[in-house]
Amino acid sequence: MVDLDKANIVIDFDKLIVALSNGLSFRLYYSDHTIKEVMKMLFDEKCEYLKENNNFYYVNAYFYKHFTFETSCGITIMILPADYGKLEMFVFRTILDIVKGDYTLFEDEYFVTRANIYKISNNEREFIGRYDPILDSLEIIADEKN
């Protein structure tokens, strides 16, 4: 139990939000605008995303639900600010940075850092690209099959 009026820092792990007593709030995931930009670069205009797909088993599902999206074109993608296996450590380090006063990964409460994009099929993850929200550029990663 926390007295929200007296707490200097409130961390909501379910919503991945860090709120400070000075009124600043940080959401440890990407804004809808960033997700739409990724979608625009990956798919045609008819493909839209449906936020938060929790139908996959992940060891730490409370992290991954914020980064996994079902799309209207039947493709599920993950948009992560760190490699899949290092996301938990990245989230905890980011919380520590916020506590220390380092807000460089955020703009208007949301992440503005490089995004790793994974395609999910048959519960397998395939790394397909990187998106840079600052440069608004997408680097597609091709494998030898392509």
Coordinates of C-alpha atoms in Angstrom, one line a residue:
M1 CA 0.0 0.0 0.0
V2 CA 1.3 3.4 -1.0
D3 CA 0.1 6.9 0.1
L4 CA 0.2 8.4 -3.4
D5 CA 0.1 11.9 -2.0
K6 CA 3.3 11.3 0.0
A7 CA 5.3 9.0 -2.3
N8 CA 8.2 10.6 -4.2
I9 CA 8.1 7.8 -6.8
V10 CA 5.3 5.4 -7.8
I11 CA 6.1 2.5 -10.1
D12 CA 3.3 0.6 -11.7
F13 CA 4.7 -2.6 -13.1
D14 CA 1.3 -3.7 -14.6
K15 CA 1.1 -0.5 -16.7
L16 CA 4.9 0.1 -16.9
I17 CA 4.5 3.7 -15.7
V18 CA 6.9 5.6 -13.4
A19 CA 5.3 8.7 -11.8
L20 CA 7.4 11.2 -9.9
S21 CA 6.3 13.6 -7.2
N22 CA 7.3 16.6 -9.4
G23 CA 4.4 15.7 -11.8
L24 CA 6.5 13.9 -14.5
S25 CA 5.2 10.6 -15.7
F26 CA 7.1 8.1 -17.9
R27 CA 5.5 5.2 -19.8
L28 CA 8.1 2.5 -20.5
Y29 CA 6.8 1.6 -24.0
Y30 CA 6.2 3.4 -27.3
S31 CA 3.4 5.9 -28.1
D32 CA 0.6 5.0 -30.5
H33 CA 2.2 7.5 -33.0
T34 CA 5.5 5.5 -33.0
I35 CA 3.7 2.2 -33.4
K36 CA 1.7 3.6 -36.4
E37 CA 4.9 4.9 -38.0
V38 CA 6.4 1.4 -37.7
M39 CA 3.2 -0.1 -39.2
K40 CA 3.2 2.4 -42.0
M41 CA 6.8 1.4 -43.0
L42 CA 6.2 -2.4 -42.6
F43 CA 2.8 -2.9 -44.1
D44 CA 0.3 -1.4 -46.6
E45 CA -2.1 1.3 -45.4
K46 CA -5.0 -1.2 -44.8
C47 CA -3.0 -3.0 -42.0
E48 CA -3.6 -1.5 -38.6
Y49 CA -2.5 -2.7 -35.2
L50 CA -4.6 -3.9 -32.3
K51 CA -2.8 -3.0 -29.1
E52 CA -1.6 -5.6 -26.6
N53 CA -1.8 -9.2 -27.7
N54 CA -1.5 -11.5 -24.6
N55 CA -2.2 -14.8 -26.4
F56 CA 1.5 -15.8 -26.4
Y57 CA 3.4 -17.4 -23.5
Y58 CA 6.3 -15.3 -22.3
V59 CA 8.3 -15.8 -19.2
N60 CA 7.6 -12.3 -18.0
A61 CA 4.2 -11.6 -19.7
Y62 CA 3.7 -8.4 -17.8
F63 CA 6.6 -6.9 -19.8
Y64 CA 5.9 -8.3 -23.2
K65 CA 2.2 -7.4 -23.3
H66 CA 3.1 -3.8 -23.7
F67 CA 5.3 -4.5 -26.8
T68 CA 3.3 -7.2 -28.6
F69 CA 0.7 -6.2 -31.2
E70 CA -1.8 -8.2 -33.2
T71 CA -2.4 -6.5 -36.6
S72 CA -5.5 -6.4 -38.7
C73 CA -3.6 -8.2 -41.5
G74 CA -3.1 -11.3 -39.4
I75 CA 0.6 -10.6 -38.5
T76 CA 1.7 -10.3 -34.9
I77 CA 4.7 -8.1 -34.2
M78 CA 6.8 -7.2 -31.1
I79 CA 8.4 -3.8 -31.0
L80 CA 11.0 -3.8 -28.2
P81 CA 13.5 -1.1 -27.0
A82 CA 16.1 -3.9 -26.3
D83 CA 16.9 -7.4 -27.5
Y84 CA 14.2 -9.9 -26.6
G85 CA 16.3 -11.6 -23.9
K86 CA 17.4 -8.4 -22.3
L87 CA 14.2 -6.5 -22.1
E88 CA 13.7 -7.0 -18.3
M89 CA 17.1 -5.7 -17.5
F90 CA 16.5 -2.7 -19.9
V91 CA 13.3 -1.9 -18.1
F92 CA 14.9 -2.0 -14.7
R93 CA 17.8 0.1 -15.8
T94 CA 15.5 2.6 -17.3
I95 CA 13.5 2.9 -14.0
L96 CA 16.8 3.5 -12.2
D97 CA 17.7 6.2 -14.8
I98 CA 14.4 7.9 -14.2
V99 CA 14.9 7.8 -10.4
K100 CA 18.4 9.4 -11.0
G101 CA 16.9 12.1 -13.2
D102 CA 18.0 10.8 -16.6
Y103 CA 15.0 11.2 -19.0
T104 CA 16.9 11.0 -22.3
L105 CA 15.0 8.0 -23.6
F106 CA 11.7 9.8 -23.3
E107 CA 9.7 12.5 -25.1
D108 CA 6.2 13.4 -24.1
E109 CA 6.1 10.5 -21.6
Y110 CA 7.0 7.8 -24.1
F111 CA 10.1 6.0 -25.4
V112 CA 11.9 7.6 -28.3
T113 CA 14.7 5.1 -28.6
R114 CA 15.6 2.6 -31.3
A115 CA 13.0 -0.3 -31.6
N116 CA 13.8 -3.9 -32.5
I117 CA 11.0 -5.4 -34.5
Y118 CA 10.1 -9.1 -34.3
K119 CA 7.5 -11.0 -36.3
I120 CA 5.8 -13.8 -34.3
S121 CA 4.6 -16.9 -36.0
N122 CA 3.9 -20.3 -34.4
N123 CA 5.1 -18.9 -31.1
E124 CA 8.6 -18.3 -32.7
R125 CA 10.2 -14.8 -32.9
E126 CA 11.9 -13.7 -36.1
F127 CA 14.0 -10.5 -35.9
I128 CA 12.9 -8.5 -39.0
G129 CA 14.2 -4.9 -38.5
R130 CA 15.1 -1.9 -36.5
Y131 CA 13.2 1.4 -36.4
D132 CA 14.7 4.7 -35.3
P133 CA 12.0 7.1 -34.2
I134 CA 14.3 10.1 -34.2
L135 CA 15.4 9.6 -37.8
D136 CA 12.1 8.0 -38.7
S137 CA 13.9 5.3 -40.6
L138 CA 13.4 1.5 -40.8
E139 CA 16.3 -0.9 -41.4
I140 CA 15.0 -4.3 -42.6
I141 CA 17.0 -7.3 -41.6
A142 CA 17.1 -10.0 -44.3
D143 CA 18.1 -13.6 -43.7
E144 CA 19.7 -15.9 -46.2
K145 CA 16.3 -17.2 -47.3
N146 CA 15.3 -13.8 -48.6

